[in-house]
């Protein structure tokens, strides 16, 4: 079956483009002596995580325990949860994971550290812990070397925990200066920093010029999306995921309605300088998806010389491919426009 | 178990508030002689659709065939798909549904009409068809009485199809003037308009003053959300769905990070005049959820006199409850803060 014959709306991933993306990132990391630890949030598919490891990835990254559990069930055995886990329930689940696979977690506060410590006690397994610092993103991560050092000391002093180094997201100039400040301070306290983990697909290709990271956590590079193209980190030809949709209404000359809305594309936008709308229609570069409701995409086609017709199948490059994956129970894989198969996405919806 | 002990993030629905919302809408419709045909998009749960019918609803509304199939499987037997269905695959699925339950669809163009006609032929069952017109929303729906009449004539002339009337979304002043224009034009063509179907929870309570609708399609009223409160159609006490989250990081004095982001709350905003941010924290009215990434909610707590602490459980009223439902495989129901059960959501993710 050809992809354009699929019932819509449907996300379709081109396997050749995906494979090229995978290899390119592995090659980049190999060339620069960086360990690749891909983030599975983009595909949420064990078989693709396995493919990443096969190509040379040193373990994988997950954001939530639920994702890690799915991956461990599928045989992935070296998992980093780059996220502060807090509370009894999380400790139990982390312990269960640590009993069967090599686990590492990130902390930026004492409660997350205590959760990891409890998991180590319960499991009897050693758990790696990295300290997250903020490189300017203003999300999680300690802001000072002093805070990082205090946590690192406590990790090193806690039975069952192993201080694995520092992490940040995304990698920036501040990553380098933070490390430069941290090295002597840690050394003075008798601690080495075994590793620096950086992340972020948009800046991946120039990371060797930015900061001396030892490990790269990237997710989006496997499929790419409009935001990645906007960041200059990919071209449209590198976008492996396309959403196919149908024009289900043409109620006015300048308006087309697609059968995909926020339940398919999400309501994520891209940075204003990248462009307007909720996705890019490569065959209609002058069309703008101006609004998404749950099941409707409203497209302003007034500036299109040739306009999409009622009933026509159209392609959309999503703004943000990871969230499209999360919205779907399965994804279609294709090669040269021919459908290879439709695979369930076992790690979708794992918010806990 | 108390709801505050649940592992987070987790959407929780208060059954008493929900039941009150259900009854109030049914009472309103009864008082004004309007048939209630609730939209299941908000809950996506057959058992709640059944409850709505039990309370007096005359059938249900779905947006996609996949939702209708789940509902039909559960015994719901009068289903309106208020959405243009186009193409062979949709026709086959509509035919299969029409063989076992009473089906009605909406059309605003000849291809959707042809799809309904094909389904009627294939199934041998009569399918009700309404013509959608635009009351100013600028999404689907014909813009002129002439177009509506042309479609209605074709419906009436097509074997297996039954012209059921007109529909629009949402109900507005234009709904009334369109009907006033349409009645004589249709009559002249030998057609009565059997029914006018209007919709939209935000304007539901005043619809009797706005336009003489015969049927009301509303979804959000069952749970309510911040957008409904903003529209004046509900109070915070009427919001049956709450998302419980945990403060997983407090990296700076003015910043708290929650373990819920766009994978839990979606990235849907409310109208600027309703307020900023990606949800409302009722216990911290001065907090603003300024950013959501997939798994992080960044909260500006700088203006809070008392600030949420690391590890604290917090409540969030989502901006848009329907999309929260769609993001989750299951939802917890509670009464007086005590967990009643966690139910899978079988019609979530039904984009086709």
CSV table of N, CA and C in Angstrom, one decimal, chain B residues 199-327:
chain,number,residue,atom,x,y,z
B,199,UNK,N,-24.6,24.1,19.4
B,199,UNK,CA,-23.6,23.5,20.3
B,199,UNK,C,-22.7,24.5,21.0
B,200,UNK,N,-21.9,24.0,21.9
B,200,UNK,CA,-20.9,24.8,22.6
B,200,UNK,C,-21.2,25.0,24.1
B,201,UNK,N,-20.4,24.4,25.0
B,201,UNK,CA,-20.7,24.5,26.4
B,201,UNK,C,-20.6,26.0,26.9
B,202,UNK,N,-19.6,26.8,26.4
B,202,UNK,CA,-19.5,28.1,27.0
B,202,UNK,C,-20.8,29.0,26.9
B,203,UNK,N,-21.5,28.8,25.8
B,203,UNK,CA,-22.7,29.6,25.6
B,203,UNK,C,-24.0,28.9,26.0
B,204,UNK,N,-23.9,27.7,26.6
B,204,UNK,CA,-25.0,26.8,26.7
B,204,UNK,C,-26.2,27.5,27.5
B,205,UNK,N,-25.8,28.1,28.6
B,205,UNK,CA,-26.9,28.6,29.6
B,205,UNK,C,-27.7,29.7,29.1
B,206,UNK,N,-27.3,30.3,28.0
B,206,UNK,CA,-28.2,31.4,27.5
B,206,UNK,C,-28.6,31.2,26.1
B,207,UNK,N,-28.5,29.9,25.6
B,207,UNK,CA,-28.8,29.6,24.2
B,207,UNK,C,-30.3,29.9,23.9
B,208,UNK,N,-31.1,29.7,24.9
B,208,UNK,CA,-32.6,29.9,24.6
B,208,UNK,C,-32.9,31.4,24.3
B,209,UNK,N,-32.0,32.3,24.7
B,209,UNK,CA,-32.2,33.7,24.3
B,209,UNK,C,-31.5,34.1,23.0
B,210,UNK,N,-30.7,33.1,22.5
B,210,UNK,CA,-29.9,33.4,21.3
B,210,UNK,C,-30.5,32.9,20.0
B,211,UNK,N,-30.9,31.7,20.0
B,211,UNK,CA,-31.4,31.1,18.8
B,211,UNK,C,-32.3,29.9,19.2
B,212,UNK,N,-33.3,29.6,18.3
B,212,UNK,CA,-34.3,28.6,18.7
B,212,UNK,C,-33.8,27.2,18.3
B,213,UNK,N,-32.8,26.7,19.0
B,213,UNK,CA,-32.2,25.4,18.6
B,213,UNK,C,-33.1,24.3,19.2
B,214,UNK,N,-33.2,23.2,18.5
B,214,UNK,CA,-34.0,22.0,19.0
B,214,UNK,C,-33.1,21.0,19.7
B,215,UNK,N,-31.8,21.1,19.4
B,215,UNK,CA,-30.9,20.1,20.0
B,215,UNK,C,-29.6,20.8,20.4
B,216,UNK,N,-29.1,20.3,21.5
B,216,UNK,CA,-27.9,21.0,22.1
B,216,UNK,C,-26.8,19.9,22.1
B,217,UNK,N,-25.6,20.3,21.4
B,217,UNK,CA,-24.4,19.4,21.5
B,217,UNK,C,-23.4,20.1,22.4
B,218,UNK,N,-23.2,19.5,23.6
B,218,UNK,CA,-22.2,20.1,24.5
B,218,UNK,C,-21.4,19.0,25.1
B,219,UNK,N,-20.1,19.3,25.3
B,219,UNK,CA,-19.2,18.2,25.8
B,219,UNK,C,-18.6,18.7,27.2
B,220,UNK,N,-18.0,19.8,27.2
B,220,UNK,CA,-17.1,20.3,28.3
B,220,UNK,C,-17.9,20.4,29.6
B,221,UNK,N,-19.2,20.7,29.5
B,221,UNK,CA,-20.0,20.9,30.7
B,221,UNK,C,-19.9,19.8,31.7
B,222,UNK,N,-19.6,18.6,31.3
B,222,UNK,CA,-19.5,17.4,32.2
B,222,UNK,C,-18.4,17.6,33.3
B,223,UNK,N,-17.2,18.1,32.8
B,223,UNK,CA,-16.1,18.3,33.7
B,223,UNK,C,-15.9,19.8,34.0
B,224,UNK,N,-16.1,20.6,33.0
B,224,UNK,CA,-15.7,22.0,33.1
B,224,UNK,C,-14.2,22.2,33.2
B,225,UNK,N,-13.7,23.5,33.0
B,225,UNK,CA,-12.3,23.7,33.0
B,225,UNK,C,-12.1,25.3,33.1
B,226,UNK,N,-10.9,25.7,33.1
B,226,UNK,CA,-10.5,27.1,33.2
B,226,UNK,C,-11.2,27.9,32.1
B,227,UNK,N,-11.2,27.4,30.9
B,227,UNK,CA,-11.8,28.2,29.8
B,227,UNK,C,-13.3,28.4,30.1
B,228,UNK,N,-14.0,27.4,30.6
B,228,UNK,CA,-15.4,27.5,31.0
B,228,UNK,C,-15.6,28.5,32.1
B,229,UNK,N,-14.7,28.5,33.0
B,229,UNK,CA,-14.8,29.5,34.1
B,229,UNK,C,-14.6,30.9,33.5
B,230,UNK,N,-13.6,31.0,32.6
B,230,UNK,CA,-13.3,32.3,32.0
B,230,UNK,C,-14.5,32.8,31.2
B,231,UNK,N,-15.3,31.9,30.6
B,231,UNK,CA,-16.4,32.3,29.8
B,231,UNK,C,-17.6,32.6,30.6
B,232,UNK,N,-17.5,32.4,31.9
B,232,UNK,CA,-18.7,32.7,32.8
B,232,UNK,C,-19.7,31.6,32.8
B,233,UNK,N,-19.3,30.4,32.3
B,233,UNK,CA,-20.3,29.3,32.2
B,233,UNK,C,-20.2,28.3,33.3
B,234,UNK,N,-19.2,28.5,34.2
B,234,UNK,CA,-19.0,27.6,35.3
B,234,UNK,C,-18.2,28.4,36.4
B,235,UNK,N,-18.2,27.9,37.6
B,235,UNK,CA,-17.3,28.4,38.6
B,235,UNK,C,-16.2,27.4,38.9
B,236,UNK,N,-15.2,27.8,39.7
B,236,UNK,CA,-14.2,26.9,40.0
B,236,UNK,C,-14.7,25.6,40.7
B,237,UNK,N,-15.8,25.8,41.5
B,237,UNK,CA,-16.4,24.7,42.2
B,237,UNK,C,-17.1,23.7,41.2
B,238,UNK,N,-17.4,24.2,40.0
B,238,UNK,CA,-18.0,23.3,39.0
B,238,UNK,C,-17.0,22.5,38.2
B,239,UNK,N,-15.7,22.8,38.5
B,239,UNK,CA,-14.7,22.0,37.7
B,239,UNK,C,-14.4,20.7,38.4
B,240,UNK,N,-14.9,19.7,37.7
B,240,UNK,CA,-14.8,18.3,38.2
B,240,UNK,C,-13.5,17.7,38.0
B,241,UNK,N,-12.7,18.1,37.0
B,241,UNK,CA,-11.4,17.5,36.8
B,241,UNK,C,-10.3,18.4,37.3
B,242,UNK,N,-9.4,17.8,38.1
B,242,UNK,CA,-8.3,18.4,38.6
B,242,UNK,C,-7.1,17.6,38.3
B,243,UNK,N,-6.0,18.2,37.9
B,243,UNK,CA,-4.7,17.5,37.7
B,243,UNK,C,-3.9,17.6,39.0
B,244,UNK,N,-3.5,16.5,39.6
B,244,UNK,CA,-2.6,16.6,40.8
B,244,UNK,C,-1.2,16.4,40.2
B,245,UNK,N,-0.3,17.3,40.8
B,245,UNK,CA,1.1,17.2,40.3
B,245,UNK,C,2.0,17.4,41.6
B,246,UNK,N,3.3,17.2,41.4
B,246,UNK,CA,4.2,17.3,42.5
B,246,UNK,C,5.3,18.4,42.1
B,247,UNK,N,5.7,19.2,43.1
B,247,UNK,CA,6.8,20.1,42.9
B,247,UNK,C,8.0,19.3,42.9
B,248,UNK,N,8.7,19.1,41.8
B,248,UNK,CA,9.9,18.2,41.7
B,248,UNK,C,11.2,19.0,41.7
B,249,UNK,N,11.1,20.3,41.7
B,249,UNK,CA,12.3,21.1,41.7
B,249,UNK,C,12.0,22.5,42.1
B,250,UNK,N,12.8,23.1,42.9
B,250,UNK,CA,12.7,24.6,43.3
B,250,UNK,C,14.0,25.2,43.1
B,251,UNK,N,14.5,25.3,41.9
B,251,UNK,CA,15.8,25.7,41.6
B,251,UNK,C,16.1,27.2,41.9
B,252,UNK,N,15.1,28.0,42.0
B,252,UNK,CA,15.3,29.4,42.3
B,252,UNK,C,14.1,29.9,43.2
B,253,UNK,N,14.3,30.9,43.9
B,253,UNK,CA,13.3,31.5,44.8
B,253,UNK,C,11.9,31.6,44.2
B,254,UNK,N,11.9,32.2,42.9
B,254,UNK,CA,10.7,32.5,42.3
B,254,UNK,C,10.2,31.4,41.3
B,255,UNK,N,10.9,30.2,41.3
B,255,UNK,CA,10.5,29.2,40.3
B,255,UNK,C,10.3,27.9,40.9
B,256,UNK,N,9.1,27.3,40.6
B,256,UNK,CA,8.8,25.9,40.9
B,256,UNK,C,8.6,25.1,39.7
B,257,UNK,N,9.1,23.9,39.7
B,257,UNK,CA,8.9,23.0,38.5
B,257,UNK,C,8.0,21.9,38.9
B,258,UNK,N,6.9,21.7,38.1
B,258,UNK,CA,6.0,20.6,38.4
B,258,UNK,C,6.3,19.4,37.5
B,259,UNK,N,5.8,18.2,37.9
B,259,UNK,CA,6.0,17.0,37.1
B,259,UNK,C,4.9,16.8,36.0
B,260,UNK,N,4.3,17.9,35.7
B,260,UNK,CA,3.3,17.8,34.6
B,260,UNK,C,3.6,18.9,33.6
B,261,UNK,N,3.6,18.5,32.3
B,261,UNK,CA,3.9,19.5,31.2
B,261,UNK,C,2.8,19.3,30.1
B,262,UNK,N,3.3,19.4,28.9
B,262,UNK,CA,2.3,19.4,27.8
B,262,UNK,C,1.8,18.0,27.6
B,263,UNK,N,2.5,16.9,28.1
B,263,UNK,CA,2.0,15.6,27.9
B,263,UNK,C,0.8,15.3,28.9
B,264,UNK,N,0.7,16.2,29.9
B,264,UNK,CA,-0.4,16.0,30.9
B,264,UNK,C,-1.5,17.1,30.7
B,265,UNK,N,-1.0,18.3,30.5
B,265,UNK,CA,-2.0,19.5,30.5
B,265,UNK,C,-2.3,19.9,29.0
B,266,UNK,N,-1.5,19.4,28.1
B,266,UNK,CA,-1.5,20.0,26.7
B,266,UNK,C,-0.8,21.3,26.7
B,267,UNK,N,-0.6,21.9,25.5
B,267,UNK,CA,-0.1,23.3,25.5
B,267,UNK,C,-1.2,24.2,25.1
B,268,UNK,N,-2.5,23.8,25.3
B,268,UNK,CA,-3.6,24.8,25.0
B,268,UNK,C,-3.6,25.9,26.0
B,269,UNK,N,-3.8,27.1,25.4
B,269,UNK,CA,-3.9,28.3,26.3
B,269,UNK,C,-5.4,28.6,26.4
B,270,UNK,N,-5.7,29.6,27.3
B,270,UNK,CA,-7.0,30.2,27.3
B,270,UNK,C,-6.9,31.6,26.7
B,271,UNK,N,-8.1,32.2,26.5
B,271,UNK,CA,-8.1,33.6,25.9
B,271,UNK,C,-7.3,34.5,26.9
B,272,UNK,N,-6.5,35.4,26.3
B,272,UNK,CA,-5.7,36.3,27.1
B,272,UNK,C,-6.5,37.0,28.3
B,273,UNK,N,-7.7,37.3,28.0
B,273,UNK,CA,-8.5,38.0,29.1
B,273,UNK,C,-8.8,37.1,30.2
B,274,UNK,N,-8.8,35.8,30.0
B,274,UNK,CA,-9.1,34.8,31.1
B,274,UNK,C,-7.9,34.7,32.0
B,275,UNK,N,-6.7,34.8,31.5
B,275,UNK,CA,-5.5,34.8,32.3
B,275,UNK,C,-4.4,34.1,31.6
B,276,UNK,N,-3.2,34.2,32.2
B,276,UNK,CA,-2.0,33.7,31.6
B,276,UNK,C,-1.8,32.2,32.0
B,277,UNK,N,-0.9,31.6,31.2
B,277,UNK,CA,-0.4,30.3,31.7
B,277,UNK,C,-1.2,29.1,31.2
B,278,UNK,N,-0.7,27.9,31.6
B,278,UNK,CA,-1.1,26.6,31.1
B,278,UNK,C,-2.1,25.9,32.0
B,279,UNK,N,-2.7,26.6,32.9
B,279,UNK,CA,-3.6,26.0,33.9
B,279,UNK,C,-3.6,26.9,35.1
B,280,UNK,N,-4.6,26.6,36.0
B,280,UNK,CA,-4.8,27.5,37.1
B,280,UNK,C,-4.5,26.6,38.4
B,281,UNK,N,-3.7,27.2,39.3
B,281,UNK,CA,-3.5,26.5,40.6
B,281,UNK,C,-4.3,27.2,41.6
B,282,UNK,N,-5.5,26.5,42.0
B,282,UNK,CA,-6.5,27.2,42.8
B,282,UNK,C,-5.9,27.5,44.2
B,283,UNK,N,-5.0,26.7,44.7
B,283,UNK,CA,-4.4,27.0,46.0
B,283,UNK,C,-3.3,28.1,46.0
B,284,UNK,N,-2.9,28.4,44.8
B,284,UNK,CA,-1.8,29.4,44.6
B,284,UNK,C,-2.3,30.4,43.5
B,285,UNK,N,-3.3,31.2,43.8
B,285,UNK,CA,-3.9,32.0,42.7
B,285,UNK,C,-2.9,33.0,42.1
B,286,UNK,N,-1.8,33.3,42.8
B,286,UNK,CA,-0.8,34.2,42.2
B,286,UNK,C,0.3,33.5,41.5
B,287,UNK,N,0.3,32.2,41.4
B,287,UNK,CA,1.2,31.5,40.6
B,287,UNK,C,0.8,31.4,39.2
B,288,UNK,N,1.8,31.4,38.3
B,288,UNK,CA,1.5,31.3,36.8
B,288,UNK,C,2.4,30.2,36.2
B,289,UNK,N,1.7,29.3,35.6
B,289,UNK,CA,2.4,28.2,34.9
B,289,UNK,C,2.8,28.8,33.5
B,290,UNK,N,4.1,29.3,33.5
B,290,UNK,CA,4.5,30.2,32.4
B,290,UNK,C,4.9,29.3,31.2
B,291,UNK,N,5.3,28.1,31.4
B,291,UNK,CA,5.9,27.3,30.3
B,291,UNK,C,5.5,25.8,30.5
B,292,UNK,N,5.2,25.1,29.5
B,292,UNK,CA,5.2,23.7,29.6
B,292,UNK,C,6.1,23.1,28.5
B,293,UNK,N,7.0,22.2,29.0
B,293,UNK,CA,7.6,21.3,28.1
B,293,UNK,C,6.9,20.0,28.2
B,294,UNK,N,7.4,18.9,27.6
B,294,UNK,CA,6.6,17.7,27.6
B,294,UNK,C,6.3,17.2,29.1
B,295,UNK,N,7.4,17.2,29.9
B,295,UNK,CA,7.2,16.7,31.2
B,295,UNK,C,7.4,17.7,32.3
B,296,UNK,N,7.6,18.9,32.0
B,296,UNK,CA,7.9,20.0,33.0
B,296,UNK,C,6.9,21.1,32.9
B,297,UNK,N,6.3,21.5,34.0
B,297,UNK,CA,5.6,22.7,34.1
B,297,UNK,C,6.4,23.7,34.9
B,298,UNK,N,6.7,24.8,34.3
B,298,UNK,CA,7.5,25.9,35.0
B,298,UNK,C,6.6,26.9,35.5
B,299,UNK,N,6.7,27.1,36.9
B,299,UNK,CA,5.7,28.0,37.5
B,299,UNK,C,6.5,29.2,38.1
B,300,UNK,N,6.0,30.4,37.8
B,300,UNK,CA,6.5,31.6,38.4
B,300,UNK,C,5.7,31.8,39.7
B,301,UNK,N,6.4,31.6,40.8
B,301,UNK,CA,5.8,31.7,42.1
B,301,UNK,C,6.3,33.0,42.8
B,302,UNK,N,6.9,33.9,42.0
B,302,UNK,CA,7.5,35.1,42.7
B,302,UNK,C,6.5,36.0,43.3
B,303,UNK,N,5.3,35.9,42.8
B,303,UNK,CA,4.2,36.8,43.5
B,303,UNK,C,3.4,36.1,44.5
B,304,UNK,N,3.7,34.9,44.8
B,304,UNK,CA,3.0,34.1,45.9
B,304,UNK,C,3.5,34.5,47.3
B,305,UNK,N,2.7,34.9,48.2
B,305,UNK,CA,3.1,35.2,49.5
B,305,UNK,C,3.6,33.9,50.1
B,306,UNK,N,2.8,32.9,50.1
B,306,UNK,CA,3.2,31.5,50.5
B,306,UNK,C,3.5,30.8,49.2
B,307,UNK,N,4.7,30.2,49.2
B,307,UNK,CA,5.1,29.5,47.9
B,307,UNK,C,5.0,28.0,48.1
B,308,UNK,N,4.7,27.3,47.0
B,308,UNK,CA,4.7,25.8,47.0
B,308,UNK,C,6.1,25.3,47.3
B,309,UNK,N,6.2,24.3,48.2
B,309,UNK,CA,7.5,23.8,48.6
B,309,UNK,C,7.9,22.6,47.7
B,310,UNK,N,9.1,22.3,47.7
B,310,UNK,CA,9.7,21.1,47.1
B,310,UNK,C,9.0,19.9,47.6
B,311,UNK,N,8.5,19.0,46.7
B,311,UNK,CA,7.9,17.8,47.2
B,311,UNK,C,6.4,17.9,47.4
B,312,UNK,N,5.9,19.1,47.4
B,312,UNK,CA,4.5,19.4,47.7
B,312,UNK,C,3.6,18.9,46.6
B,313,UNK,N,2.4,18.3,46.9
B,313,UNK,CA,1.4,18.0,45.9
B,313,UNK,C,0.5,19.2,45.7
B,314,UNK,N,0.3,19.6,44.4
B,314,UNK,CA,-0.5,20.7,44.1
B,314,UNK,C,-1.6,20.3,43.1
B,315,UNK,N,-2.6,21.1,43.1
B,315,UNK,CA,-3.8,20.9,42.2
B,315,UNK,C,-3.8,21.9,41.1
B,316,UNK,N,-4.2,21.5,39.9
B,316,UNK,CA,-4.3,22.3,38.8
B,316,UNK,C,-5.6,22.1,38.1
B,317,UNK,N,-6.3,23.3,37.8
B,317,UNK,CA,-7.5,23.2,37.0
B,317,UNK,C,-7.0,23.4,35.6
B,318,UNK,N,-7.2,22.4,34.7
B,318,UNK,CA,-6.6,22.5,33.4
B,318,UNK,C,-7.3,23.6,32.5
B,319,UNK,N,-6.6,24.2,31.6
B,319,UNK,CA,-7.2,25.1,30.7
B,319,UNK,C,-8.3,24.5,29.9
B,320,UNK,N,-8.1,23.2,29.5
B,320,UNK,CA,-9.0,22.6,28.5
B,320,UNK,C,-9.1,21.1,28.9
B,321,UNK,N,-10.2,20.7,29.4
B,321,UNK,CA,-10.3,19.4,30.0
B,321,UNK,C,-10.3,18.3,29.0
B,322,UNK,N,-10.9,18.5,27.8
B,322,UNK,CA,-11.1,17.5,26.8
B,322,UNK,C,-9.7,17.0,26.3
B,323,UNK,N,-8.7,17.9,26.2
B,323,UNK,CA,-7.4,17.5,25.7
B,323,UNK,C,-6.7,16.7,26.8
B,324,UNK,N,-6.9,17.0,28.0
B,324,UNK,CA,-6.3,16.3,29.1
B,324,UNK,C,-6.8,14.8,29.1
B,325,UNK,N,-8.1,14.6,28.9
B,325,UNK,CA,-8.6,13.3,28.7
B,325,UNK,C,-7.9,12.6,27.6
B,326,UNK,N,-7.8,13.2,26.5
B,326,UNK,CA,-7.2,12.6,25.3
B,326,UNK,C,-5.7,12.1,25.5
B,327,UNK,N,-5.0,12.8,26.4
B,327,UNK,CA,-3.6,12.5,26.7
B,327,UNK,C,-3.4,11.3,27.6
